[in-house]
Coordinates of C-alpha atoms (C1' of nucleotides) in Angstrom, one line a residue:
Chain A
X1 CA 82.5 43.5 84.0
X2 CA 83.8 47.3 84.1
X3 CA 81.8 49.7 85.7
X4 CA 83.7 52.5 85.6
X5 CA 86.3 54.1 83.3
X6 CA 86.9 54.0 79.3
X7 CA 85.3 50.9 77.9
X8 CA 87.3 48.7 75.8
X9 CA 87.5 50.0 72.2
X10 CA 87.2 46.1 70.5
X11 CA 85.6 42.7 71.2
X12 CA 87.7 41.0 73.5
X13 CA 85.9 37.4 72.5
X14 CA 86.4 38.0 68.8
X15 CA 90.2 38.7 69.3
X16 CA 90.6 36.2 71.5
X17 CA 89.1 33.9 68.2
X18 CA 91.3 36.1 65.7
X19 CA 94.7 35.0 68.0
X20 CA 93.4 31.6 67.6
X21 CA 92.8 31.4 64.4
X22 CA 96.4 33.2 63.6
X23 CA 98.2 30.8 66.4
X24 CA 96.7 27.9 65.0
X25 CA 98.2 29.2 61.6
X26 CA 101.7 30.0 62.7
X27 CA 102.4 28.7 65.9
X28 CA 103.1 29.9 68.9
X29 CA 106.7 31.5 68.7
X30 CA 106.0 32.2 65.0
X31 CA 103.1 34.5 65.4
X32 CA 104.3 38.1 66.4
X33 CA 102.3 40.4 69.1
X34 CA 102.5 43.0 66.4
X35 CA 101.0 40.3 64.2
X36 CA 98.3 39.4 66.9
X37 CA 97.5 43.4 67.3
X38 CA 96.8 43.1 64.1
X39 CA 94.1 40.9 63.3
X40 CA 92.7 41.9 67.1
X41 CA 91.8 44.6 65.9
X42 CA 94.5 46.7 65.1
X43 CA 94.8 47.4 68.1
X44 CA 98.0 49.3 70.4
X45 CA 100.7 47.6 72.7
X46 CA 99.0 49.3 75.6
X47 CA 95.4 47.9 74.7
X48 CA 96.5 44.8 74.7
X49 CA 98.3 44.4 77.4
X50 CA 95.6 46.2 79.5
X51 CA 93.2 43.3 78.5
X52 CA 95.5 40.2 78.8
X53 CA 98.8 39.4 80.9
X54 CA 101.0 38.6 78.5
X55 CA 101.5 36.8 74.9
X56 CA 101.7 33.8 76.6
X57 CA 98.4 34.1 79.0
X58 CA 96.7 34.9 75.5
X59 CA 97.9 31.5 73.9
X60 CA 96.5 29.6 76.9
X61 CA 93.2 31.7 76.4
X62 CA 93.5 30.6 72.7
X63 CA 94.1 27.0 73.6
X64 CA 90.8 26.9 76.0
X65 CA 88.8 28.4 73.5
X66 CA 89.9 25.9 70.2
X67 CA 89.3 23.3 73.0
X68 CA 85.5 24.3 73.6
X69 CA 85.1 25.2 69.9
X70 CA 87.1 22.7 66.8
X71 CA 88.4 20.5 69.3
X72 CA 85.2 19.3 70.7
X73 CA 85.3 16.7 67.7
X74 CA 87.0 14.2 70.2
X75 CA 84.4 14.3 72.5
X76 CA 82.7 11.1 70.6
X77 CA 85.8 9.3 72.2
X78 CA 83.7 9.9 75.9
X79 CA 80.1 9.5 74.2
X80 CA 79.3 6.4 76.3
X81 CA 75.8 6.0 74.4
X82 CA 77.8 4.8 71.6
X83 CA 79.4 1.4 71.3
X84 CA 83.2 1.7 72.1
X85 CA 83.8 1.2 68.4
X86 CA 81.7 3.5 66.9
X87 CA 82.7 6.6 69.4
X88 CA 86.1 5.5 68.0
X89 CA 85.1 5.7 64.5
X90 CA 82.9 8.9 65.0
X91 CA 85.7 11.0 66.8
X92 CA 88.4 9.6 64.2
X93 CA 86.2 10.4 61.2
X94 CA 85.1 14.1 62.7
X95 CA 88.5 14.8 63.4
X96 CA 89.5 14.4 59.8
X97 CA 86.4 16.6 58.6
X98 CA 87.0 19.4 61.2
X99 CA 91.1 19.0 60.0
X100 CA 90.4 19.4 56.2
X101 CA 87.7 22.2 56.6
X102 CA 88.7 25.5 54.8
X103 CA 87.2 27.4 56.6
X104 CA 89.9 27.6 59.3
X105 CA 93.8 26.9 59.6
X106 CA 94.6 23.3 59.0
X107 CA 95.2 20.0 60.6
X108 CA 95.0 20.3 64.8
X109 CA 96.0 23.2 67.2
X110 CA 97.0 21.3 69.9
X111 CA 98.9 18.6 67.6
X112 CA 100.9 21.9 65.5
X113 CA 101.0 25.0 67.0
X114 CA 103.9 24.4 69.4
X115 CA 105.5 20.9 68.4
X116 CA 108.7 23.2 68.2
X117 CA 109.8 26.0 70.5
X118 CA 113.1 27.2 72.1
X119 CA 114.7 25.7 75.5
X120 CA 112.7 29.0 77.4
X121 CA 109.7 28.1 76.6
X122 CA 109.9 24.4 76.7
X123 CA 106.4 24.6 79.4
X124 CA 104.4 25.8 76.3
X125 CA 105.2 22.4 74.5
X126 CA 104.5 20.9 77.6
X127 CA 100.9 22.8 78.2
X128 CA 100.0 20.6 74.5
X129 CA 101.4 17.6 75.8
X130 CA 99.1 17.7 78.6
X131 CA 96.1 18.4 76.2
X132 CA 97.1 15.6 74.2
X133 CA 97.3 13.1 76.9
X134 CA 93.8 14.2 78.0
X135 CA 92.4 12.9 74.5
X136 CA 94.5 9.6 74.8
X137 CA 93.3 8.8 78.1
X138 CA 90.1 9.6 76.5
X139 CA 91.0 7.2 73.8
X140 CA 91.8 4.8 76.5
X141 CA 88.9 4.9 78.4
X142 CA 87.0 4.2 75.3
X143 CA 88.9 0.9 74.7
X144 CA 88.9 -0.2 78.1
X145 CA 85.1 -0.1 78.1
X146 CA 84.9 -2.0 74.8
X147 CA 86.8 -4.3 76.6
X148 CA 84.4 -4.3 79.9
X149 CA 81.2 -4.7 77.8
X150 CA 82.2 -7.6 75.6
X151 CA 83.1 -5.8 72.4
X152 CA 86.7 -6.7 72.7
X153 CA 87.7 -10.1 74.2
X154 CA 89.5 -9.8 77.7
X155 CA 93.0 -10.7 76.2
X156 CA 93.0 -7.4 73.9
X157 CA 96.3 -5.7 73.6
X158 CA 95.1 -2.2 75.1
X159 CA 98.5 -0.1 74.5
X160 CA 98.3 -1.4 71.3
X161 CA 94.7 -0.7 70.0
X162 CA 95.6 2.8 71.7
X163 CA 98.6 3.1 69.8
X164 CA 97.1 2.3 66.6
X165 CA 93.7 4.9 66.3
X166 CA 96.2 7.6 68.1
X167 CA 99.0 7.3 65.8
X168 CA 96.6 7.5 63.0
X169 CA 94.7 10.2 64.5
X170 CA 97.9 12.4 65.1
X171 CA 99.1 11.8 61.5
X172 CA 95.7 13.3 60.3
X173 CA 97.1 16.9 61.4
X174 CA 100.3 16.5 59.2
X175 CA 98.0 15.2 56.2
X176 CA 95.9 17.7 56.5
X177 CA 98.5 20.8 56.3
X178 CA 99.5 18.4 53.0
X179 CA 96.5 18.9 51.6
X180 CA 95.3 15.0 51.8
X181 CA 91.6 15.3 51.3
X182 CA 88.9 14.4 53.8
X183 CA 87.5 11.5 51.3
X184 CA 90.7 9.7 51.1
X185 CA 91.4 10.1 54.9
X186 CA 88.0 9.1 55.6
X187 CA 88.1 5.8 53.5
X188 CA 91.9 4.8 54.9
X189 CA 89.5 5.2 58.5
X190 CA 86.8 2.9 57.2
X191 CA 89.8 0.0 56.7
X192 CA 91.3 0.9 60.1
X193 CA 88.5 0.1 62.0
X194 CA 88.6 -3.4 60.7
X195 CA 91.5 -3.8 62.8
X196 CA 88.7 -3.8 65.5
X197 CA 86.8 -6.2 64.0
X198 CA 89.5 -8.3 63.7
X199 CA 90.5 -7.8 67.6
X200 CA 86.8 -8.5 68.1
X201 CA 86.7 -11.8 66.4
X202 CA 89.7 -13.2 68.4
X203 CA 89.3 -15.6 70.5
X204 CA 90.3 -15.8 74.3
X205 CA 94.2 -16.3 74.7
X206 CA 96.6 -16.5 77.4
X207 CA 97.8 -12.8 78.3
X208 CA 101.6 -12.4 78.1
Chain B
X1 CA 139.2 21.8 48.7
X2 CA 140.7 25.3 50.4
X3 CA 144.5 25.3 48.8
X4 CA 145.9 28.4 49.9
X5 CA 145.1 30.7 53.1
X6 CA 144.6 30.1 56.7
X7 CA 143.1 26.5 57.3
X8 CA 139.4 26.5 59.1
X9 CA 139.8 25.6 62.8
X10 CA 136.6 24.2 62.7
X11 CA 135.2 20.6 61.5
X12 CA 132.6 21.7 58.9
X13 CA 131.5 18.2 58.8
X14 CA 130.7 17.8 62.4
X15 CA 129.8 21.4 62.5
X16 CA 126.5 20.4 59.9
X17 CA 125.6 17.6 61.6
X18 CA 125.5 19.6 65.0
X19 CA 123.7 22.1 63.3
X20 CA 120.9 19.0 62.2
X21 CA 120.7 18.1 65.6
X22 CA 119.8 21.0 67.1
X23 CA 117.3 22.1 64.6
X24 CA 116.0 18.5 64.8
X25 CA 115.7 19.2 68.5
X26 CA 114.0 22.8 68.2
X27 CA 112.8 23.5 64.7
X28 CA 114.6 26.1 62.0
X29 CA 112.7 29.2 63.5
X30 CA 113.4 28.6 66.7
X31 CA 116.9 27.6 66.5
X32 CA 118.9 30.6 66.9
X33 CA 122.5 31.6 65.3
X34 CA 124.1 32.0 68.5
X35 CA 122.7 28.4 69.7
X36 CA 123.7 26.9 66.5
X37 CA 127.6 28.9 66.4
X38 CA 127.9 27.4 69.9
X39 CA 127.5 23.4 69.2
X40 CA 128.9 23.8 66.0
X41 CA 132.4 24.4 67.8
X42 CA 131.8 27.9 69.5
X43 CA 132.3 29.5 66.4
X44 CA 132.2 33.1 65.6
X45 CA 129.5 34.7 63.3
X46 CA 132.2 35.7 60.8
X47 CA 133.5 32.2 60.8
X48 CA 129.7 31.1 60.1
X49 CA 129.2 32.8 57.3
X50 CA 132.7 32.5 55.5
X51 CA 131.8 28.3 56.2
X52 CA 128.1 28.9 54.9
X53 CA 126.1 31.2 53.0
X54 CA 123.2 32.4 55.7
X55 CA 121.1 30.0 58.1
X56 CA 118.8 28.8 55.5
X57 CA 121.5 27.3 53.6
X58 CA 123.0 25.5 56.5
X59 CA 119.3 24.4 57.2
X60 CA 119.1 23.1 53.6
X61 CA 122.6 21.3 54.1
X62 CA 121.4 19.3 57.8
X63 CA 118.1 18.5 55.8
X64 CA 120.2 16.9 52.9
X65 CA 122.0 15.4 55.8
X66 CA 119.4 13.9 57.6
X67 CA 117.9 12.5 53.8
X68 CA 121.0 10.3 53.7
X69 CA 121.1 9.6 57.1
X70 CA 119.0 9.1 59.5
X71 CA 115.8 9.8 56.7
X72 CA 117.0 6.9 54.8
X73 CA 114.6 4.5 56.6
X74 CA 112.2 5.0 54.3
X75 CA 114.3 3.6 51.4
X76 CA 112.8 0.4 52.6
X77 CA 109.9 1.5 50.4
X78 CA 111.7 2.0 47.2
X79 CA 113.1 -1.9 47.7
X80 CA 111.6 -4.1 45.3
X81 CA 114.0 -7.2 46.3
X82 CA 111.1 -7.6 48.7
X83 CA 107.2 -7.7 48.3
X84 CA 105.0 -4.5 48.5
X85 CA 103.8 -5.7 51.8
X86 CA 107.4 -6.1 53.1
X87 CA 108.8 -3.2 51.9
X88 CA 106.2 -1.2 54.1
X89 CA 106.0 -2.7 56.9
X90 CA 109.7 -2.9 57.6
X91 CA 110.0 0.5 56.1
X92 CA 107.1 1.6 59.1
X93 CA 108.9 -0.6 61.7
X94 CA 112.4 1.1 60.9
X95 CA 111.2 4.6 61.0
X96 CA 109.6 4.4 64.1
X97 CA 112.7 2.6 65.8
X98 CA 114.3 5.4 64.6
X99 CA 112.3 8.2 65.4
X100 CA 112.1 6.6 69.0
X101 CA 115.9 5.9 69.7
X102 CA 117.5 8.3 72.4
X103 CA 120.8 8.9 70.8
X104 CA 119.1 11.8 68.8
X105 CA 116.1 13.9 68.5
X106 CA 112.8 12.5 68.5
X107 CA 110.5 12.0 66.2
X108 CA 110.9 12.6 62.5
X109 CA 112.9 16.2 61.2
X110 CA 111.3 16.4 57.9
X111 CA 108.0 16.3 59.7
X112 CA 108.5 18.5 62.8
X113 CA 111.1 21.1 61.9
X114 CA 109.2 23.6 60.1
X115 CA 105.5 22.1 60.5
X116 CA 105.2 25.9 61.8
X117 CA 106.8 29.4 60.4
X118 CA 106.3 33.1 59.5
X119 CA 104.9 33.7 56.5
X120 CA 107.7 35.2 55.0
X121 CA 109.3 31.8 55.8
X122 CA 107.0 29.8 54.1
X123 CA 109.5 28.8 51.6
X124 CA 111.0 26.5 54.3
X125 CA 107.8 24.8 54.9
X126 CA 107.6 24.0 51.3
X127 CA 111.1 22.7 51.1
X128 CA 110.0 19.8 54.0
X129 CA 106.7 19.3 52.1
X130 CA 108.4 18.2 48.6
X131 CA 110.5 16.3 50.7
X132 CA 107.5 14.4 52.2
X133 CA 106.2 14.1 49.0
X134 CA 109.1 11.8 47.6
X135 CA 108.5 9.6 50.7
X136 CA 104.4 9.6 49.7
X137 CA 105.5 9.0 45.8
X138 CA 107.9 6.0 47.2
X139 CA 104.6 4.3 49.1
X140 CA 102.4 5.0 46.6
X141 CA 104.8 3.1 43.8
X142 CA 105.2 0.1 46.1
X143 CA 101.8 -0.3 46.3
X144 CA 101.2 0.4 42.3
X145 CA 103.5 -2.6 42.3
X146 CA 101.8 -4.9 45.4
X147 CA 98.7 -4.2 42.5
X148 CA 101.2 -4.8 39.3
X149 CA 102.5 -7.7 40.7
X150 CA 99.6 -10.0 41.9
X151 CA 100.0 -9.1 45.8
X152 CA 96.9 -6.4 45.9
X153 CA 93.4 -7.2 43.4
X154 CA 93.5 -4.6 40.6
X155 CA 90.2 -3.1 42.4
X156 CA 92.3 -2.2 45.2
X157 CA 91.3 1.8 46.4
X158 CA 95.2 2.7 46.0
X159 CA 94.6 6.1 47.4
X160 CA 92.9 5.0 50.4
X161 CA 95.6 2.6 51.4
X162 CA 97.9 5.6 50.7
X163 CA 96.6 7.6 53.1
X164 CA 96.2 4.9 55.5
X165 CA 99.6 4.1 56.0
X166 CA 100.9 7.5 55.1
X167 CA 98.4 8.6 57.9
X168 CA 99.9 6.4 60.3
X169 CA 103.5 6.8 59.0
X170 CA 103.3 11.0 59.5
X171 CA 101.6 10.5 63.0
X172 CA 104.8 8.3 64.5
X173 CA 106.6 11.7 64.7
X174 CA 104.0 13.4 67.0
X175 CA 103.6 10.1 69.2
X176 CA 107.8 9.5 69.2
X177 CA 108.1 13.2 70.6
X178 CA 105.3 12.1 73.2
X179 CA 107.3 9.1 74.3
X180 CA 105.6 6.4 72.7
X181 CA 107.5 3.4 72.9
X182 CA 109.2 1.7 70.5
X183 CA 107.5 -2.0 71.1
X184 CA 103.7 -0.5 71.6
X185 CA 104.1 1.1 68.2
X186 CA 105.4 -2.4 66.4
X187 CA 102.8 -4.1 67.9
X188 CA 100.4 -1.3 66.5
X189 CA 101.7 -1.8 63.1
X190 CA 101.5 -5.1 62.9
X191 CA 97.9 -4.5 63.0
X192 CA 97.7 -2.1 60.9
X193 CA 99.1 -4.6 58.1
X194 CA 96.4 -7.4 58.7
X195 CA 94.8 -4.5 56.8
X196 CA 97.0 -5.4 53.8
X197 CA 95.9 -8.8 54.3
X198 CA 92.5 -7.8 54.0
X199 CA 92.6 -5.6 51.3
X200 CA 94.8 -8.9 49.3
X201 CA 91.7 -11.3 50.1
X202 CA 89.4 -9.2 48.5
X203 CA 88.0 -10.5 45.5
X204 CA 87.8 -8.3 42.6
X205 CA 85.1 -5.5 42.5
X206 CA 83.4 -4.0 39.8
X207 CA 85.6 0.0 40.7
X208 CA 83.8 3.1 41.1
Chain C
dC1 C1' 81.1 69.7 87.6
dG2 C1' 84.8 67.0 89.8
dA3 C1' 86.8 62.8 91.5
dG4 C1' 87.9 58.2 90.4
dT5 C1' 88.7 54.7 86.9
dT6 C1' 90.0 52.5 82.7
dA7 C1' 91.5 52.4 77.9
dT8 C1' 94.0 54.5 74.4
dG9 C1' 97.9 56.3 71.2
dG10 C1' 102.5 56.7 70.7
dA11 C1' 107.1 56.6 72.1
dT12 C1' 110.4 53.7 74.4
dT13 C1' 112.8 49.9 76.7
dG14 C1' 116.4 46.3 76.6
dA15 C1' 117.1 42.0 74.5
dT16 C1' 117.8 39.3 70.7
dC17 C1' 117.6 38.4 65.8
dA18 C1' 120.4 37.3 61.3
dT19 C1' 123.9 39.5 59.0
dT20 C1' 128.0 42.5 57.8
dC21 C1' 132.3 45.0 58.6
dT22 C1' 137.0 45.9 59.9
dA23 C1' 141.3 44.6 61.3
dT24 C1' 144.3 41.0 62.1
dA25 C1' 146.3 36.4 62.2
dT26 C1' 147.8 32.5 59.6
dA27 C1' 148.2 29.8 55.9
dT28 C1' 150.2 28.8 50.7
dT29 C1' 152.7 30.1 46.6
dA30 C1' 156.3 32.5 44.0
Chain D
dT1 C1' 160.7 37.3 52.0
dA2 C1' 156.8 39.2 49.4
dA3 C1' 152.3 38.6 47.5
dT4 C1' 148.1 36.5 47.8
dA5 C1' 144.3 34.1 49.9
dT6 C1' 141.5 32.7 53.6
dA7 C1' 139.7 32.4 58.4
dT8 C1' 139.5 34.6 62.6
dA9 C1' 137.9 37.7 66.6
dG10 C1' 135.1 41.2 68.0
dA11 C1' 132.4 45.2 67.3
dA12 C1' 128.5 47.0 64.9
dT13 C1' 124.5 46.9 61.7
dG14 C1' 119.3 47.7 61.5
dA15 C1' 115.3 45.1 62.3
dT16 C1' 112.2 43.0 65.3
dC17 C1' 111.0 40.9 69.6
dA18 C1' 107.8 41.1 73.9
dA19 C1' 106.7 44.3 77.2
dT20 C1' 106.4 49.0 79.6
dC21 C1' 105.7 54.0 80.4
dC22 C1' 103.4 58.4 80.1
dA23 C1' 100.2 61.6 78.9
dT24 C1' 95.6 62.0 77.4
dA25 C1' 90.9 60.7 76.3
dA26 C1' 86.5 59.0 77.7
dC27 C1' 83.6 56.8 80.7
dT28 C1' 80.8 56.3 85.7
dC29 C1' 79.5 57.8 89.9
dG30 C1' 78.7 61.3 93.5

DNA sequence: CGAGTTATGGATTGATCATTCTATATATTA
DNA sequence: TAATATATAGAATGATCAATCCATAACTCG
């Protein structure tokens, strides 16, 4: 809060959301500062780096923010009043919707804006990587309780199942920057979820 | 076949395939000349550009490369010496051995190199996408044919098991670069093709 | 008003980008 | 050996990159 002094010419919130939106189009390394100025606002080298640290300090900002905002979709994966399998269902099939909207860049931020940099900035992949695993533990979690509460028998593969809804979710982001439409996405999730059923139905066996 | 003149001192061959490598590795934006002179030989620019036109045509050269080499897992699709529901899942299994195998670059290159760019690049991006689109036109034949041929009912939603293992196909690259093994992701797909199973019981439905 | 504080415009930094130029070295052909 | 052709090294091109500097404008507080 600045008391004192000149105050700040633009809306630091909406260019923090204008970054986002042109990071989330571009990339990190691909999106310019002058390009960034731009869409913040027009606004001059000097502004900008009076209100953040760096270009890099801005990503991170930009990152939070999608986090709190699109990327709240795979917060079904932790809803705990659902059964295992529908949280699993729900946060698969909002992902897809939130991917395919118009209304914003598409496919995921976290999945595409940074899945290729140079060797310098190697820590920005790695600041993804780190969301990423959040969701999968997420994802884990999830089928770990179905396992705990009887949904899934005791001798359930757990990497596996894991393996399965994650690959698909992550292959939602390429399908959506091709243009695959929600419908079809959201009917190919419909027959992956009788995988479940079928991991459901199973009986007991000996673990390996 | 150079017939008169000084000889080049450098393998163009093994200079491509470098070259494929490292934007394999790092993407075609973020791969720089100088990077690419030095593992193709420590090269000078002058040599570069008497060996190849500019950077986007050695690009297109290590993508045709990669097509007939690594890329041709997916050829698995187009084999119709086995059935529809062989040809994909051995052409899944394949590409995500591949895509997993430490000898090169994670992950897939006609997926990951240019999922990204400036605008004024977008050219580049479009170049991968047609490429991904002969992969999706080799699945989407096979399973026209797993139909054709008796495997799948005729009331089989042929988009929707498109997408499905399209979907899951696409999403190997993000989980390869994650280090998803190799075995979880077989096991993964072998569920994912009880699907098929599924979708070949069926009995015939009155189609939408 | 005057002192203190902050943001701004605009020029500038040094690095790196892809690409081109010049001069020279080395090959083949006549 | 002379003419021709090609590749080379190394410097230089102009553009753009992220980031910084300086002088000035505009605000609050005393």
């Amino acid at each position: 809060m600045p008391r004192t002094g000149l105050p700040r010419a633009f809306n630091r919130d909406e260019a923090v959301t204008a970054a986002m939106n042109l990071f989330w189009e571009h990339g990190f390394e691909s999106t310019s500062l002058s390009q960034l100025r731009a869409v913040m606002g027009n606004i001059s080298a000097a502004s900008f780096y009076a209100a953040f640290d760096s270009k890099e300090a801005l990503f991170r900002e930009a990152v939070e923010r999608y986090i709190y905002t699109y990327g709240d979709v795979t917060d079904r994966f932790r809803d705990t009043s659902l059964t295992s399998k529908a949280a699993i269902e729900q946060g698969l099939r909002q992902s897809a919707r939130m991917q395919t909207e118009n209304s914003h860049p598409l496919g995921c931020l976290l999945v595409l804006s940074a899945v290729k940099c140079s060797p310098e900035q190697h820590h920005i992949q790695e600041l993804l990587a780190k969301e990423r695993e959040r969701v999968r533990g997420w994802l884990k979690s999830c089928i770990e309780r179905g396992v705990a509460n009887g949904e899934l028998p005791d001798s359930t593969d757990i990497p596996m199942l894991l393996t399965l809804f994650e690959t698909f979710l992550r292959g939602i982001s390429i399908q959506a920057r091709d243009h695959v439409p929600y419908e079809t996405m959201d009917a190919a999730i419909t027959q992956l979820m009788r995988v479940w059923d079928l991991s459901a139905k199973t009986t007991t066996q000996v673990g390996g």
